[in-house]
Amino acid sequence: MSVGIRHDDLRRRNRAMVIAAVRRAGRPSRTEIAATTGLSHSTISAISSDLIGEGILAEGKPSEAGSLKRGRPQVGLGLNPEAAAVMTVVLSLNFLSVAVIDYAGQVISEEQRRLDTLTMSREALIGECVAIVRRRLEDPDIDVRSVARIALAIQGITDTEARAMLWSPITPQTDIAFADILEAEFGIPATMENDCNMMAVALRWRDPERYRDDFIAILLSHGIGMGLVLKGELFTGTHSSGGEFGHMIHRPGGALCRCGRRGCVEAYAGNYAIWRNARQLSEDTEPVADVSDAQMRALAATARERDGPEREAYRKAGEALGYGLGSLFALIDPAPVAMVGVSAAAFDLIEPALREAIAQTAGGHHSKSISFDTEPNELPLIREGCAMRALTFVDQEIFAPGVQGKSGVAGKNVA
Amino acid sequence: MSVGIRHDDLRRRNRAMVIAAVRRAGRPSRTEIAATTGLSHSTISAISSDLIGEGILAEGKPSEAGSLKRGRPQVGLGLNPEAAAVMTVVLSLNFLSVAVIDYAGQVISEEQRRLDTLTMSREALIGECVAIVRRRLEDPDIDVRSVARIALAIQGITDTEARAMLWSPITPQTDIAFADILEAEFGIPATMENDCNMMAVALRWRDPERYRDDFIAILLSHGIGMGLVLKGELFTGTHSSGGEFGHMIHRPGGALCRCGRRGCVEAYAGNYAIWRNARQLSEDTEPVADVSDAQMRALAATARERDGPEREAYRKAGEALGYGLGSLFALIDPAPVAMVGVSAAAFDLIEPALREAIAQTAGGHHSKSISFDTEPNELPLIREGCAMRALTFVDQEIFAPGVQGKSGVAGKNVA
DNA sequence: CAGTGTTTTTTCGAGGCTCGAAAAAATAGA
DNA sequence: TCTATTTTTTCGAGCCTCGAAAAAACACTG
């Protein structure tokens, strides 16, 4: 049951508010912070003085064009890059990518590595992750003690607590508690996030104008994933990361999906499905393990060139996505959509059938007003999302720690 | 943008917390309130002394079996019934039902009325609502000034701000801002809620054990509706009440739905759809306006008796509901389900096909563990939900008034 | 029936926090 | 150098919550 507010919570929450305002605004002055938070100047002054004393914020130049005005110039407050660091680990098909990021958001060390995730044993997979993290922590440029958080992202399903990967298409292994494993190994708090959720987080930081309170990020890749933000909050399931848009049912008993079931949206719109249809293979054909981005681009080129099975395959993908979105919109109402991934580059081939399908659904009232945006490259987005997620954690849990220690994690690494 | 916490917000929120604790627990002692809210005894003492002084709470007998214990007996705190009153207005097919409820939740005046909603003009519909409310307010038992809130519920789609009915199956009229109309007429704050959302609210109060943080209420009636509670909050769309489960797409291009589109879940599972299939009419047959509860019960009886088109009709309904739930579970993960309405009484006919369909979907991992409960009578639930919603509003906005509640507890959809 | 033990509730500073007003600081223009 | 202007800090006032101790209200005991 929700709990009363203690007196000391007040300071904690307002500290968090100030840090958040600085992270959003870049180098705001105290006056600007007072304006955006609604707190009085005196309070902002007191809190920021504390934060500077603790080395979390640092005074800097006035924010750009401040020198034009008349009175005492504003002095900008920025995040102190050395206050802490975080680490991102992105695990995708045959690829592992790690980065260390300072408190202000700059990458200070990184490493990428090809793996054969589909055939690796459980131990090897975990081992590679642990090893790559260890190597980054041993980087002489990095002060290990400053690393306050590790955020992992993986394609697939994670649990609501962000502790474990439950299932992933990139490996036959299931239920690996990556967060617990890394925490135990390095003593650094860690979380295990869903890749599409991190895409959504990144979009929100990149373009807060367009992606703010309600929007949808859809990954069009080998599989179909979704990250959903509703009322300004990341949407998750009751037990898992949820939002498995790709496995909503498009046609009961229909095409064979990679998940073993039939008729999922993904079984029509995933790369393997488009490839299968373009080859005019039966819908019962076992999905292939991987289709390269180059192959997909070639397919799209052919589809653009001439009317044929390739074009039809993209049409079917559009139809499945459209009906799926229609069902989703019946639940949440329409919202801006970002299409991410290789097939987002072929969105021109997908869009007509998609819009036509949406128009057949309840969400289709205003189908013309639904806007789509495309971003072919998912990896940078996922990394950025992880970084922001980890940094936000540091902002909130470490630099504005609360009384209610629901996490033994919280107080550990105070920098 | 979320806003800093002022010092006076603190008292406000803790007041609200105390009132909420009393409403939930019945007649808790100060000590019990301190325990559930986590606030200190001194604080609870101060706040409850204020509230009693303002006539919001009243001291009563110790909570039941309190006389067994040793020391100073607990003195129970209860809601003062005379502190305020609220009104509920439930508008359903051919039926209008109004009640006045005191602050402690007891009905003190009510009236019900048959109408021909399907053929009434806009003015007549609005007029009837205004008139019935006026009659109740003129009831000599009622002190008009004490009526602090009116909550309306209607089958159909309402806007997120809870001001207007946007579309409803019970009338051809659209976009009636009932909340604004009643507010203007009587000067009492009003809201316009979706009926299924109110069902969910009521379930949460009735059985908090089973229906707490995550659950689904599905109305199986002429149409199919849903109320969804996720993470303890009522789920709504970005622009409308949302959660239009009945209009998720079951079969693209399939059976004709009342909404004019094709293949919606409702076009297989709504009363008119079951009736249509039981009569072996084509899926293109225009949906009938209404099927009486008696007719539906007769249909169910026949289906139980012998294998035939009636039984097949229920099977198809189960299949549509199952695949629909499967798609929903792909997004939110499985959760307890309450089936409400006439056809919930025929759930035995629906369940087998429903479970079979769910097992074919992503949510079907644990299809056996998904639990269903049935409640044939929706009206009392809707009324109860409206009452609690209105009372909660009074608790929060009137008896714990704050600055601008946009960021805080105030505007939230706490079910 | 008075005394004792037990539990609930109230009382009373102490310590924090935010706020508004006023003061101090830092600059551009005259 | 002086003045106007804007930002930032300082300071006392007013609340709020908390812990400890006191007061209250009973049950039990001999």
XYZ file of N, CA and C in Angstrom, chain A residues 30 33 45 51 53 87 125 181 190 195 205 215 218 231 234 236 240 247 255 258 288 296 335 341 351 411:
78
model
N 20.739 28.698 -12.155
C 19.868 28.439 -11.014
C 18.474 29.003 -11.252
N 16.506 26.719 -13.417
C 16.076 25.530 -12.680
C 14.883 25.856 -11.807
N 19.067 27.392 -4.621
C 20.403 27.827 -4.203
C 20.980 26.852 -3.183
N 24.951 20.138 -3.923
C 25.354 19.240 -5.004
C 26.745 19.580 -5.531
N 29.057 21.009 -3.714
C 29.959 20.577 -2.639
C 30.250 19.086 -2.702
N 28.177 1.888 -17.293
C 28.601 0.980 -18.354
C 27.369 0.445 -19.057
N 28.492 -17.885 -23.100
C 27.795 -16.611 -23.290
C 28.002 -15.708 -22.072
N 24.322 -11.864 -12.036
C 25.666 -12.387 -12.297
C 26.709 -11.271 -12.286
N 23.442 -3.668 -11.334
C 23.228 -3.874 -12.767
C 21.755 -4.104 -13.047
N 15.758 -4.564 -25.285
C 16.359 -3.655 -26.271
C 15.392 -2.584 -26.781
N 14.961 10.970 -25.199
C 16.015 11.938 -24.925
C 16.424 12.658 -26.198
N 4.234 7.399 -27.182
C 4.742 7.028 -28.503
C 5.148 5.555 -28.520
N 8.995 0.723 -32.823
C 8.880 -0.651 -33.307
C 10.156 -1.052 -34.014
N 1.857 7.906 -21.218
C 1.784 8.897 -20.153
C 3.171 9.175 -19.573
N 7.609 4.274 -19.359
C 7.877 3.067 -20.121
C 6.858 2.012 -19.729
N 5.556 -1.684 -19.302
C 6.048 -3.057 -19.197
C 4.897 -3.970 -18.804
N 6.879 -9.592 -17.148
C 8.036 -9.511 -18.032
C 8.121 -8.109 -18.614
N 4.249 -10.675 -31.272
C 3.554 -11.939 -31.046
C 2.081 -11.751 -30.721
N 0.678 -18.273 -40.442
C 2.068 -18.613 -40.758
C 2.864 -19.004 -39.508
N 8.729 -17.806 -35.529
C 9.971 -18.259 -34.907
C 9.735 -18.754 -33.479
N 14.277 -19.282 -41.133
C 15.743 -19.387 -41.181
C 16.329 -18.625 -39.998
N 18.565 -8.333 -47.073
C 17.302 -7.619 -46.945
C 17.288 -6.389 -47.837
N -0.769 6.850 -31.594
C 0.339 7.648 -31.071
C 1.434 7.656 -32.136
N 15.298 -0.135 -37.443
C 15.858 -1.398 -37.924
C 15.953 -1.466 -39.440
N 4.596 0.805 -46.085
C 3.617 1.798 -45.645
C 2.239 1.716 -46.301
N 22.364 2.128 -1.752
C 23.372 2.894 -1.050
C 24.815 2.459 -1.296
